[in-house]
Coordinates of C-alpha atoms in Angstrom, one line a residue:
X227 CA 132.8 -89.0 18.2
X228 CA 132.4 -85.6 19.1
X229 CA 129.1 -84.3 18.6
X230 CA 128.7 -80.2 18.0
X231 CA 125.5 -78.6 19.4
X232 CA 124.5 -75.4 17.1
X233 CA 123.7 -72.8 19.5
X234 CA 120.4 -70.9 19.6
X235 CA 120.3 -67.5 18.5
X236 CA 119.9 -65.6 21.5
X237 CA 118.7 -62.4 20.6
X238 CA 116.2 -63.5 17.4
X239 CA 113.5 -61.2 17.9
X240 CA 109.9 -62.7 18.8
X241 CA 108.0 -62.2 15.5
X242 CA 104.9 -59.2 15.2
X243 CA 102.9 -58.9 13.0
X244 CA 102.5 -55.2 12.8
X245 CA 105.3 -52.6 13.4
X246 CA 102.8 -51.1 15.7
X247 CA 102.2 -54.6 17.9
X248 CA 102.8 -53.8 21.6
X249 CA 101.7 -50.4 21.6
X250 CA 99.0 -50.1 24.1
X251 CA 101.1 -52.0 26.3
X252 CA 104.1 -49.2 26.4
X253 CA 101.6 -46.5 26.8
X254 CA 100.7 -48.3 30.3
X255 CA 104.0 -48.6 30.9
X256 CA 104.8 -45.2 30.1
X257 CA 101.4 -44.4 31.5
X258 CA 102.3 -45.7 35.3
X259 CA 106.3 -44.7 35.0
X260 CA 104.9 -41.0 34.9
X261 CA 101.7 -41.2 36.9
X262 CA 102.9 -38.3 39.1
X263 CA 104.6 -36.4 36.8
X264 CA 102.4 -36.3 33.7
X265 CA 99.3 -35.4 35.6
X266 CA 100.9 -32.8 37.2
X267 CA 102.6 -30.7 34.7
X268 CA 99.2 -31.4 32.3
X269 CA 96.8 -30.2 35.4
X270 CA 99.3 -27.0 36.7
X271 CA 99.8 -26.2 33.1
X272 CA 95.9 -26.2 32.0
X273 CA 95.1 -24.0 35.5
X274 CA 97.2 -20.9 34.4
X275 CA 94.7 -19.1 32.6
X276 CA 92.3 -19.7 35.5
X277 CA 94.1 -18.3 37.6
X278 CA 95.2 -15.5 35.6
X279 CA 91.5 -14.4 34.6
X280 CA 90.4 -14.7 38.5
X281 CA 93.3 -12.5 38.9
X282 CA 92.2 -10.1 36.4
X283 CA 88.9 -9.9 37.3
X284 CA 90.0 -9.1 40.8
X285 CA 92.1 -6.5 39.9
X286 CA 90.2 -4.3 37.2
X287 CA 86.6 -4.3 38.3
X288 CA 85.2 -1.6 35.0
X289 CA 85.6 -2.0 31.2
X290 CA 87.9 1.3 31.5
X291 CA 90.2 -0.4 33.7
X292 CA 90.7 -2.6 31.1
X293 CA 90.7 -0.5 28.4
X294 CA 93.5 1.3 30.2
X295 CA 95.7 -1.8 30.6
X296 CA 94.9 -3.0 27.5
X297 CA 95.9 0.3 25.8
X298 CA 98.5 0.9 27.6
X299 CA 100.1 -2.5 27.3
X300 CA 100.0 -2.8 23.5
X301 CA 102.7 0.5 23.4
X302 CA 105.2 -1.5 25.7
X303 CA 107.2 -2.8 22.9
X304 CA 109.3 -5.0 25.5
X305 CA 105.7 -6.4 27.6
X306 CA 104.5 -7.4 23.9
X307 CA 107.6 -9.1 23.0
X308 CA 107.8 -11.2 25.9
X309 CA 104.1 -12.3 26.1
X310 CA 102.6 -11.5 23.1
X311 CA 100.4 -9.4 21.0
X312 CA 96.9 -8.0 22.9
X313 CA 94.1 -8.5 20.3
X314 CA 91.1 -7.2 22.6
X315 CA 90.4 -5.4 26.1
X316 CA 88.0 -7.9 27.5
X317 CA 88.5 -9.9 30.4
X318 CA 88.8 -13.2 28.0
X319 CA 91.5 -11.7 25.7
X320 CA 93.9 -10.3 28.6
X321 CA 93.4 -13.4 30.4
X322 CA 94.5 -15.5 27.7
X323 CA 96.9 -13.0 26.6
X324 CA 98.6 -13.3 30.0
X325 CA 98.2 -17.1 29.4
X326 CA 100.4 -17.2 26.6
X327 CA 104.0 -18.2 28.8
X328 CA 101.4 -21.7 28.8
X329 CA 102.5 -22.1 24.9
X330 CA 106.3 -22.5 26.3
X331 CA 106.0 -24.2 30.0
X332 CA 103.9 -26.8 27.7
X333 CA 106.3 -27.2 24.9
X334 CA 109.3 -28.2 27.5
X335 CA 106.9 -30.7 29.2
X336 CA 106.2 -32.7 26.0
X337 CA 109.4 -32.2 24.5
X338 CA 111.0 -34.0 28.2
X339 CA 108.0 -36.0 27.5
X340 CA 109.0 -37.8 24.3
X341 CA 112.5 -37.7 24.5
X342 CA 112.4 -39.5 27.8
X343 CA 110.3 -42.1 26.3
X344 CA 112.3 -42.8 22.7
X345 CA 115.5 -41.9 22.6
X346 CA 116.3 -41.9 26.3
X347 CA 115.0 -45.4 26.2
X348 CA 117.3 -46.5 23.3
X349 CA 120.6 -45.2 25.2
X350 CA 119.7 -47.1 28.3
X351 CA 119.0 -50.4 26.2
X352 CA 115.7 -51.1 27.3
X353 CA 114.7 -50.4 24.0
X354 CA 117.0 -53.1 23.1
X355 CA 115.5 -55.3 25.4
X356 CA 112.1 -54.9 24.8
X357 CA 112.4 -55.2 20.5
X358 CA 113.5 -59.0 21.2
X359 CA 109.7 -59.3 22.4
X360 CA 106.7 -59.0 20.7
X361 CA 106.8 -55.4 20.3
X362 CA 106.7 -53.8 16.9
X363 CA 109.7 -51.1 15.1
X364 CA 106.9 -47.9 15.4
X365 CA 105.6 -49.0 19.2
X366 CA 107.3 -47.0 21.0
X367 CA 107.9 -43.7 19.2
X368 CA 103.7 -44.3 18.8
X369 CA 103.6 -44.9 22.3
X370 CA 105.6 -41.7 23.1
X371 CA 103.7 -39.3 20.8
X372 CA 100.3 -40.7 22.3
X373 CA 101.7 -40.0 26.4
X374 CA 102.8 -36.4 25.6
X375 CA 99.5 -35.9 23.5
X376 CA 97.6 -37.2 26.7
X377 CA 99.0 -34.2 28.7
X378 CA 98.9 -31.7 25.8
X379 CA 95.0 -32.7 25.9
X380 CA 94.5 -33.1 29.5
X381 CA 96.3 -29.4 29.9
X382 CA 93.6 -27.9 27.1
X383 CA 90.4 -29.3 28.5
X384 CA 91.5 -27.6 31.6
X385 CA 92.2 -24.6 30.1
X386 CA 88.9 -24.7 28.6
X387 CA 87.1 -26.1 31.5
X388 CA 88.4 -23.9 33.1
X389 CA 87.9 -20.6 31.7
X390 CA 84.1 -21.9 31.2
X391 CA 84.1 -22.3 35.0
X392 CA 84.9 -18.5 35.7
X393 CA 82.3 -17.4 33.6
X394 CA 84.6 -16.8 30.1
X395 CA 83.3 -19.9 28.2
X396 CA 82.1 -20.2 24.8
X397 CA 84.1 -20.3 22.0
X398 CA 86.5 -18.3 23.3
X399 CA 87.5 -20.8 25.5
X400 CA 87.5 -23.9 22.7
X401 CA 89.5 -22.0 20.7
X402 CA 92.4 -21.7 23.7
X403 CA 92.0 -25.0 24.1
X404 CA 92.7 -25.8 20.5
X405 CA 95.6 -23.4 20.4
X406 CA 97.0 -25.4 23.5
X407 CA 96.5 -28.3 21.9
X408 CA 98.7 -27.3 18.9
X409 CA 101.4 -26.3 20.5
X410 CA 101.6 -29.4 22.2
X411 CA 101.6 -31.6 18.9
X412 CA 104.0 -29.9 17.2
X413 CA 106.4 -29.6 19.7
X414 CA 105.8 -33.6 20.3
X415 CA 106.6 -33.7 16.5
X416 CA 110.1 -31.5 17.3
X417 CA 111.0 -34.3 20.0
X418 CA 110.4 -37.2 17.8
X419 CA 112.1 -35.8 15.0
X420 CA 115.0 -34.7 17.0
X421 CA 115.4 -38.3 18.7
X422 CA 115.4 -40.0 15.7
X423 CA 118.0 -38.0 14.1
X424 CA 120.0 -37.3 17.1
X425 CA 122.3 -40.6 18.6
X426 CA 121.7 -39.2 22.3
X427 CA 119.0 -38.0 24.8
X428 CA 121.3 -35.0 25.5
X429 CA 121.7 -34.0 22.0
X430 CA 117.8 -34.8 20.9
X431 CA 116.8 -32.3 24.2
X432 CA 118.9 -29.6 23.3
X433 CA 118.2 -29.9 19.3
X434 CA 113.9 -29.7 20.4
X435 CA 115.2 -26.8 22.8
X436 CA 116.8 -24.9 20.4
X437 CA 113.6 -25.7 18.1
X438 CA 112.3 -23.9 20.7
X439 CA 114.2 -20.8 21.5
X440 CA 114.2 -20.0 17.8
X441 CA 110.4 -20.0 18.1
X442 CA 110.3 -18.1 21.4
X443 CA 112.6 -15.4 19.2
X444 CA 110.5 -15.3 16.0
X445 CA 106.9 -14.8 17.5
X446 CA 108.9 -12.1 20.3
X447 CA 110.9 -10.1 17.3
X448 CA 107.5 -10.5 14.9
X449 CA 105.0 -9.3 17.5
X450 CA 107.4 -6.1 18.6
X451 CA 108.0 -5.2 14.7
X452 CA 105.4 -5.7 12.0
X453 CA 104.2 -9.8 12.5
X454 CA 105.5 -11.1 9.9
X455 CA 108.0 -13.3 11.5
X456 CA 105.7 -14.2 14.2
X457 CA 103.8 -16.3 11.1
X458 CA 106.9 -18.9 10.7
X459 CA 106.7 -19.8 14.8
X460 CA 104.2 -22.1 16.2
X461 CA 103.8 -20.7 19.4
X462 CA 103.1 -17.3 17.0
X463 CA 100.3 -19.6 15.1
X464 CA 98.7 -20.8 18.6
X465 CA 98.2 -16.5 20.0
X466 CA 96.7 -16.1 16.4
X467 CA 93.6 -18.2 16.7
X468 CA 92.6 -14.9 19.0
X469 CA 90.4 -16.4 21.8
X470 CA 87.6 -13.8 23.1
X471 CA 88.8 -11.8 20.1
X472 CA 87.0 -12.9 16.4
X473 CA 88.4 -16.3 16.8
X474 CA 90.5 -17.5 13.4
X475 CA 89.8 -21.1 13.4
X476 CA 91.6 -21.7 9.9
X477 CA 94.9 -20.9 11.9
X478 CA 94.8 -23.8 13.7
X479 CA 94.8 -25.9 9.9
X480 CA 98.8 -24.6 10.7
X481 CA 99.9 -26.8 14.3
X482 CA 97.7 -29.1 12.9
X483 CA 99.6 -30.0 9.6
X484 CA 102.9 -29.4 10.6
X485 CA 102.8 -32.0 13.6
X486 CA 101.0 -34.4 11.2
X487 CA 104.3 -33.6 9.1
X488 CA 107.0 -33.7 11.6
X489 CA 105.5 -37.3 12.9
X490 CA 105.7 -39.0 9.3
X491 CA 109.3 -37.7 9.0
X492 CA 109.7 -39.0 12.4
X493 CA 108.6 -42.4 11.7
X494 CA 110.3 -42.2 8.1
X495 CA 113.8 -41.9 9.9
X496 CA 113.1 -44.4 12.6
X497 CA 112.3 -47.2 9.7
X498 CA 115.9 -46.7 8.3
X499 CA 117.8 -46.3 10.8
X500 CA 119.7 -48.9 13.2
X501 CA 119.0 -48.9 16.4
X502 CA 120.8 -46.9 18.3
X503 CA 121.9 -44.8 15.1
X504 CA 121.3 -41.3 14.4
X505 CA 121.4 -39.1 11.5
X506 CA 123.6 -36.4 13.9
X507 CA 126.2 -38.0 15.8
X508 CA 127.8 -36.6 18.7
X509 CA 130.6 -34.5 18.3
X510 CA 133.9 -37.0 18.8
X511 CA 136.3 -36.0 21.3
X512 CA 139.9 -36.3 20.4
X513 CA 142.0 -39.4 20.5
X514 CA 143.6 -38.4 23.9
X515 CA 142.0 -36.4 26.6
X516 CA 143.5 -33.4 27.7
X517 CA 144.7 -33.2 31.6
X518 CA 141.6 -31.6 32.3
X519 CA 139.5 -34.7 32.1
X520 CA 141.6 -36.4 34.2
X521 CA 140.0 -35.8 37.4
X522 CA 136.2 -35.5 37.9
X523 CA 135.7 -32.1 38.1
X524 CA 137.2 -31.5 35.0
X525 CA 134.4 -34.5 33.7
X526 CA 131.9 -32.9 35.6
X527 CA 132.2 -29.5 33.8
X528 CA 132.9 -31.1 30.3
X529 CA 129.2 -32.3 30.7
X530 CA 127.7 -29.0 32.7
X531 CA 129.1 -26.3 30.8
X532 CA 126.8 -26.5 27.6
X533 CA 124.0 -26.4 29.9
X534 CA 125.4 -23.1 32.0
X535 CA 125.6 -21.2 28.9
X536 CA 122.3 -22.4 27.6
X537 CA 120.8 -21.3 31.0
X538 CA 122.8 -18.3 32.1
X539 CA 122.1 -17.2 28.2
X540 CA 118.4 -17.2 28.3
X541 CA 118.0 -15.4 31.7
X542 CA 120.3 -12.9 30.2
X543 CA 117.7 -12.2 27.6
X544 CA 114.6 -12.5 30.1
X545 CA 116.3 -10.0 32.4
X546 CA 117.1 -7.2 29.7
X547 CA 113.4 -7.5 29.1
X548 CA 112.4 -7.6 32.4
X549 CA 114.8 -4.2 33.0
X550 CA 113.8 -2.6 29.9
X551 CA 110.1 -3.2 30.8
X552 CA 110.4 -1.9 34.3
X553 CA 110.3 2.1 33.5
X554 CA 106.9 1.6 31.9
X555 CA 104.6 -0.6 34.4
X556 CA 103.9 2.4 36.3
X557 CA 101.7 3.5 33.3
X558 CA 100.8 0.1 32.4
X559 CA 99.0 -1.0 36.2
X560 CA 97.3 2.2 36.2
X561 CA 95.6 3.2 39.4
X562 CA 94.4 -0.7 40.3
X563 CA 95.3 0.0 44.1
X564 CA 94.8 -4.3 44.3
X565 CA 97.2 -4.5 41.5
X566 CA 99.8 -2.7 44.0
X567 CA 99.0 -4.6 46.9
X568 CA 99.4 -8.0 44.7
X569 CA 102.6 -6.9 44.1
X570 CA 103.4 -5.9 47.0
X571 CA 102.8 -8.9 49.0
X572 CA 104.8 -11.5 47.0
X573 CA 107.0 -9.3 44.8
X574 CA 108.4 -6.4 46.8
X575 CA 108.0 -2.9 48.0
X576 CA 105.2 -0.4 47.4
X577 CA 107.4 1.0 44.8
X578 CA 105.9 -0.2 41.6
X579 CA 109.1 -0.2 39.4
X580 CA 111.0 -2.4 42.3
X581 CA 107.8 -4.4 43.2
X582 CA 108.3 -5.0 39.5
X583 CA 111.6 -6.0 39.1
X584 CA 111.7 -8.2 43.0
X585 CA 108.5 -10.4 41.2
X586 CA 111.4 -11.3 37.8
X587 CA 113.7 -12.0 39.9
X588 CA 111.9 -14.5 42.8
X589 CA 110.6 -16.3 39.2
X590 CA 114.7 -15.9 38.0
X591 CA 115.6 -17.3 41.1
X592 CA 112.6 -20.1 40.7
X593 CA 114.3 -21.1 37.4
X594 CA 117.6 -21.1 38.3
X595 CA 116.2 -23.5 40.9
X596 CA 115.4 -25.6 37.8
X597 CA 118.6 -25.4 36.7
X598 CA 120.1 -26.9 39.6
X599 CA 117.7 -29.4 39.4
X600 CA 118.9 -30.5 36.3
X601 CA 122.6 -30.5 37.3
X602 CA 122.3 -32.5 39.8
X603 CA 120.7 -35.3 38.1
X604 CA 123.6 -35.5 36.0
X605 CA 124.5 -37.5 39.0
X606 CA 121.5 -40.1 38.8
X607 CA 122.4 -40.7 34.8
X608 CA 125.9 -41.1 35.6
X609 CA 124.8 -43.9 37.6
X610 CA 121.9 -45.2 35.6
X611 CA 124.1 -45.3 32.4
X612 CA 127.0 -46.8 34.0
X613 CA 129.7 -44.1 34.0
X614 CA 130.1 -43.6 37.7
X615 CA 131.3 -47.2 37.8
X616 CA 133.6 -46.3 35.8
X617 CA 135.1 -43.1 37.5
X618 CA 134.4 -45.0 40.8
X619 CA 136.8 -47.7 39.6
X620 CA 139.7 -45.0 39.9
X621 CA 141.0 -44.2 43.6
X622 CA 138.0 -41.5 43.8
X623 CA 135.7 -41.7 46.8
X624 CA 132.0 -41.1 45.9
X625 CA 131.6 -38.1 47.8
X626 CA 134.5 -36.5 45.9
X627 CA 132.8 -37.9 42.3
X628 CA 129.3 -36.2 43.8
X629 CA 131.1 -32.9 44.9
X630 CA 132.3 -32.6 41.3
X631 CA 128.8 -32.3 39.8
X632 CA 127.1 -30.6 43.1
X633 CA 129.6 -27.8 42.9
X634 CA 128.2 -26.7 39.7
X635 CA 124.7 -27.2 40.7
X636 CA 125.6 -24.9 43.6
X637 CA 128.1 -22.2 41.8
X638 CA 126.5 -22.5 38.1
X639 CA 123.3 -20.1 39.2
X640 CA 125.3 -18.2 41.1
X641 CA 126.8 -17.3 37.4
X642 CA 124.3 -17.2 35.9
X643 CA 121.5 -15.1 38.3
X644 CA 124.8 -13.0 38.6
X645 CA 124.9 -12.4 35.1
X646 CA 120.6 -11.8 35.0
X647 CA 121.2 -9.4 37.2
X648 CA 124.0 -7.1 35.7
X649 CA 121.8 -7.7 32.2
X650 CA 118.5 -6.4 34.0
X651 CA 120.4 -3.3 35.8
X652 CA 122.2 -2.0 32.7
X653 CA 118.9 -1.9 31.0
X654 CA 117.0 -0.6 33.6
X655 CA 119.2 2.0 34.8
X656 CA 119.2 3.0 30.8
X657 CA 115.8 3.6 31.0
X658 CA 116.1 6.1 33.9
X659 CA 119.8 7.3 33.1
X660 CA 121.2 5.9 36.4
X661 CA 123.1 3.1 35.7
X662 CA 125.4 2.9 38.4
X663 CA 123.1 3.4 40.9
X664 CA 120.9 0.6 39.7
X665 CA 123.2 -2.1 39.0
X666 CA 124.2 -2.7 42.2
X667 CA 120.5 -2.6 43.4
X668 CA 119.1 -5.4 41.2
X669 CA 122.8 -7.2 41.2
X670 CA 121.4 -7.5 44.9
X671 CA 117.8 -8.5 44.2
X672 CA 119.1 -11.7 41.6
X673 CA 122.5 -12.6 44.3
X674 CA 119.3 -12.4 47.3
X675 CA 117.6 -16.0 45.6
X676 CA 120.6 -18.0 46.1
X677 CA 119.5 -19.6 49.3
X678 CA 116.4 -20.7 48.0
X679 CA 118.3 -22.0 44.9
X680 CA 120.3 -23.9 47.0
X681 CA 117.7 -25.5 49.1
X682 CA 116.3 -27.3 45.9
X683 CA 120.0 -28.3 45.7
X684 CA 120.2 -30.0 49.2
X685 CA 116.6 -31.2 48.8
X686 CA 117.6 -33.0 45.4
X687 CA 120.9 -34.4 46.5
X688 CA 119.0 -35.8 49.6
X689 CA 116.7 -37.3 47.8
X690 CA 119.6 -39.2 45.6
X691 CA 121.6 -40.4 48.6
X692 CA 118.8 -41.3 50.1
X693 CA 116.1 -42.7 47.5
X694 CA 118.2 -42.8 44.2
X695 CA 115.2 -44.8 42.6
X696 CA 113.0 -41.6 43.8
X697 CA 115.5 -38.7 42.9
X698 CA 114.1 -37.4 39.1
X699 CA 110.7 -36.7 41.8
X700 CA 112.9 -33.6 42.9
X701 CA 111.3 -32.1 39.7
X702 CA 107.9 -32.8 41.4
X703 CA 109.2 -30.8 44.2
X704 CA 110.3 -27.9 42.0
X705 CA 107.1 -28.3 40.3
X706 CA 104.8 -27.9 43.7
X707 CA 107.0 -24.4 44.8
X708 CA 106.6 -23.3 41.3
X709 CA 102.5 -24.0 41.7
X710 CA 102.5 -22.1 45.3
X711 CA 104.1 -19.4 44.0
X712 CA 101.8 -18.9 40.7
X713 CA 98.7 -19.6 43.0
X714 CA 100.2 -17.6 45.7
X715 CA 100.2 -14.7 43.4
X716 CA 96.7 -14.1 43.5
X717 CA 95.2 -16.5 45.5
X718 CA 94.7 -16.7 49.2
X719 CA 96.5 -19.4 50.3
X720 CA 97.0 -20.2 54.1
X721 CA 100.6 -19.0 55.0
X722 CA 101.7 -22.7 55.9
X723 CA 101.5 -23.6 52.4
X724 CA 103.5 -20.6 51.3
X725 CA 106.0 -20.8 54.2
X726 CA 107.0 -24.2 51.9
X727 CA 108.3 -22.2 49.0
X728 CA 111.8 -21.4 50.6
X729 CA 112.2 -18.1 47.7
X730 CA 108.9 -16.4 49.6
X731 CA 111.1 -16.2 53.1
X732 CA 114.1 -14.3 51.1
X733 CA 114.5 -10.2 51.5
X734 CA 112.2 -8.6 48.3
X735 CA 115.2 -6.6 46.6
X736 CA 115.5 -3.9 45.4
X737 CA 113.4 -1.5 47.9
X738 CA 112.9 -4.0 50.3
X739 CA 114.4 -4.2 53.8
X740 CA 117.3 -6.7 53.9
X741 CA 117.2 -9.2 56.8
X742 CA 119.9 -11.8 57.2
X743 CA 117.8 -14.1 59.6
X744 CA 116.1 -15.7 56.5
X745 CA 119.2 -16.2 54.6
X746 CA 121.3 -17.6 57.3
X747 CA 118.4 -20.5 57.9
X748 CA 117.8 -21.3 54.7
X749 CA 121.9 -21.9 53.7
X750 CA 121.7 -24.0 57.1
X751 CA 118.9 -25.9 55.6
X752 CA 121.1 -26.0 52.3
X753 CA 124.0 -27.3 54.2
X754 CA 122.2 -29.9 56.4
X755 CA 120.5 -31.8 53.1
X756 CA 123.7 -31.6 51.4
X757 CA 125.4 -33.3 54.2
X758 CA 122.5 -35.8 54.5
X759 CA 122.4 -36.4 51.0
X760 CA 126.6 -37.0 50.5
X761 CA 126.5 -39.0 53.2
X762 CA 123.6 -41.4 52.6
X763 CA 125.7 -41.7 49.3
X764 CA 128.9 -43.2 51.2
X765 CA 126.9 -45.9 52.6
X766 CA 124.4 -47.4 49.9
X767 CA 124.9 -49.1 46.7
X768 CA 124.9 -48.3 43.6
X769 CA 122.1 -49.0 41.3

């Protein structure tokens, strides 16, 4: 007689008795996955308005020096849509005025933040994995919201703290915190929303992102026309509070509500919703690939491209600012002789229109350095997710499957600081009615920050062949240049420190006196990690 065993159900889920069982456990886990990353982005974000009101109080020593700027300022239509409106001439105001690119920097680092922890989770399957334990539907979403709120809270105590310490406490300062605060929950409410309804980590980024831009574009079009738009944008709501300026507490009723709403819709979705599901799918592809995807640079740009435009796109927009602006600073600095030096030292010449426009472009070519970044992680998720297996199974060699994706890391800023720097000289040489002699002159000052670009390349494809497990830390590199540039700024730091940032070695174009010394070392430095990194690739395994 043959006997039948009934198998066990192997993936019956471990009973909980509350969809929020397992919680505190996540947030250590999520707590010790980012213990370098998460305290550094909260800390570096919560120091900028330090660092700008030292700066400020360094460089306009008498309430007419202020009044000046201050005036001055608020009739630069381009200044005031790109920061934000000035609501007072003391030294608190500007300095949280000039504070306000913290609103954005801290919006990307919680929506990365939650989107790495909910939805990026789900496509790996860990989230998979960890539901057949005792760990409840809402854990991890909870346990997500709570990490990025950590940082959002961390970043406004030190931006209180902080101003408090320089002598600008008070309410003043509370109420920056506060408005730091609500940025960062809403924002945390645009990433768990988007990764509920999106069926990617890619697509739930780019949805919060656009979220984002569109914010960034109503609070910049409100503040340079009459404000009304700047009232539908949350970054708008959090320079409305007015610290230093007759605070408006009740505005702060408006981040506070609308992340409180954006999390129940977020937790409404998840509950019914399959895992893995989304309310916005993908695009599908067609049933048969065209000839371009057959090889792996024609799979390498099908994933890139979106992110080129998106980038090359919003330095576009930065740089006809930046160009536009760049007439008027003369009036706007005034006669601050430190304000000349300042810029002087890290941006450029003594010219203070080229001065100007060398500072945008060293932070252009900073963020194009984020940019390759990014793109060349695409290599360490094609591994973690199991697709360069798959590409790897075809007669492709790994260094030819790397190349693919490194090639756009390296060419894609190149396009895009290329197209930054045409934007920037048509509108600059507008302003002064020259514009083919300025074109080529700031063309030259964007082209001038590849070799620093590409040393974040070669640092970050080094740091893959070598240490795959370690490689997302390149961000922490990007991160610690980024912070020795901002401190460098107006800060005495010893020159060792600044000799890291590889951007500070590079020619200050235009008006500057080209030297092809520093170039030549750095794309040697390029080349050599590059080679490091492709090799170390041929000879490991893959994760």
């Amino acid at each position: 007689m043959t006997t039948t065993a009934t198998p066990a159900v192997a993936d019956a889920a471990v009973p909980v008795g509350s969809p929020f069982t397992g919680t505190a456990a996540l947030v250590r886990l999520a707590l010790r996955r980012d213990r370098i990353v998460l305290p550094l982005w909260a800390v570096v974000i919560g120091l900028l308005p330090t660092v700008y009101g030292k700066a400020i109080m360094g460089l306009y020593t008498t309430q007419s020096q202020l009044d000046a700027f201050a005036a001055s300022t608020a009739t630069l239509k381009s200044e005031i849509a790109l920061v934000g409106p000035i609501f007072g001439s003391s030294v608190g105001a500007l300095t949280t005025w000039r504070a306000g690119y913290l609103f954005t920097f801290l919006a990307v680092a919680v929506i990365l933040t939650v989107v790495r922890h909910t939805r990026t989770e789900e496509e790996t399957g860990r989230t998979e994995l960890l539901d057949s334990t005792a760990v409840g539907r809402y854990a991890g979403l909870t346990a997500a919201l709570l990490v990025a709120g950590s940082g959002a809270v961390v970043s406004a105590v030190v931006a209180a703290v902080g101003l408090a310490a320089i002598g600008l406490g008070g309410t003043g300062a509370v109420a920056f915190g506060a408005a730091v605060l609500g940025v960062g929950t809403v924002f945390a409410g645009v990433a768990a929303v988007a990764a509920q309804v999106s069926t990617s980590a890619r697509l739930a980024r780019g949805i919060s992102f656009g979220v984002l831009a569109v914010a960034f574009l109503l609070r910049a079009v409100g503040d340079a026309g009459s404000g009304t738009l700047s009232w539908l944008s949350p970054i708008g709501w959090s320079q409305q509070v007015r610290p230093y300026a007759d605070e408006r507490w009740w505005v702060l009723l408006l981040p506070g509500v609308t992340a409180v709403v954006l999390a129940a819709v977020a937790y409404r979705t998840l509950a019914r919703r399959d895992l893995g599901a989304g309310l916005i799918a993908e695009r599908p592809g067609p049933a048969t690939s065209p000839p371009s995807l057959s090889g792996p640079v024609g799979l390498a740009w099908h994933t890139q491209r979106g992110p080129l435009v998106a980038w090359t796109v919003g330095l576009a927009m930065f740089a006809l600012v930046i160009g536009g602006a760049a007439h008027g600073v003369s009036d706007q600095l005034g006669s601050s002789e430190t304000v000349l030096q300042a810029l002087a030292r890290l941006g450029g010449t003594q010219a203070i229109e080229d001065s100007f426009i060398a500072l945008g472009f060293t932070i252009f070519g900073l963020v194009a350095g984020a940019y390759s970044v990014s793109a060349t992680l695409q290599l360490h998720d094609e591994e973690e997710t199991g697709r360069a297996e798959s590409v790897l199974a075809a007669a492709i060699s790994r260094v030819r499957w790397a190349t693919s994706h490194v090639v756009f890391a390296l060419a894609g800023p190149a396009v895009a600081l290329t197209v930054a720097g045409l934007a920037a000289g048509l509108a600059y040489g507008a302003s002064i009615g020259d514009v083919g002699g300025q074109v080529p002159r700031i063309l030259a000052a964007a082209l001038v920050q590849l070799p620093g670009v590409w040393v974040l390349t070669g640092i970050t494809v080094a740091m893959f062949g070598l240490v795959p497990r370690f490689a997302p830390a390149a961000w922490g590199v990007f991160a610690a240049m980024m912070t020795l540039y901002v401190f460098g700024m107006v800060a005495d730091l010893p020159q060792p420190l600044l000799d890291l940032v590889p951007f500070l070695h590079l020619p200050r174009l235009p008006g500057g006196e080209f030297q092809a010394a520093p170039i030549l070392w750095l794309l040697g430095a390029a080349v050599a990690l590059l080679a490091v990194g492709l090799a170390a690739l041929r000879r490991r395994d893959l994760r």
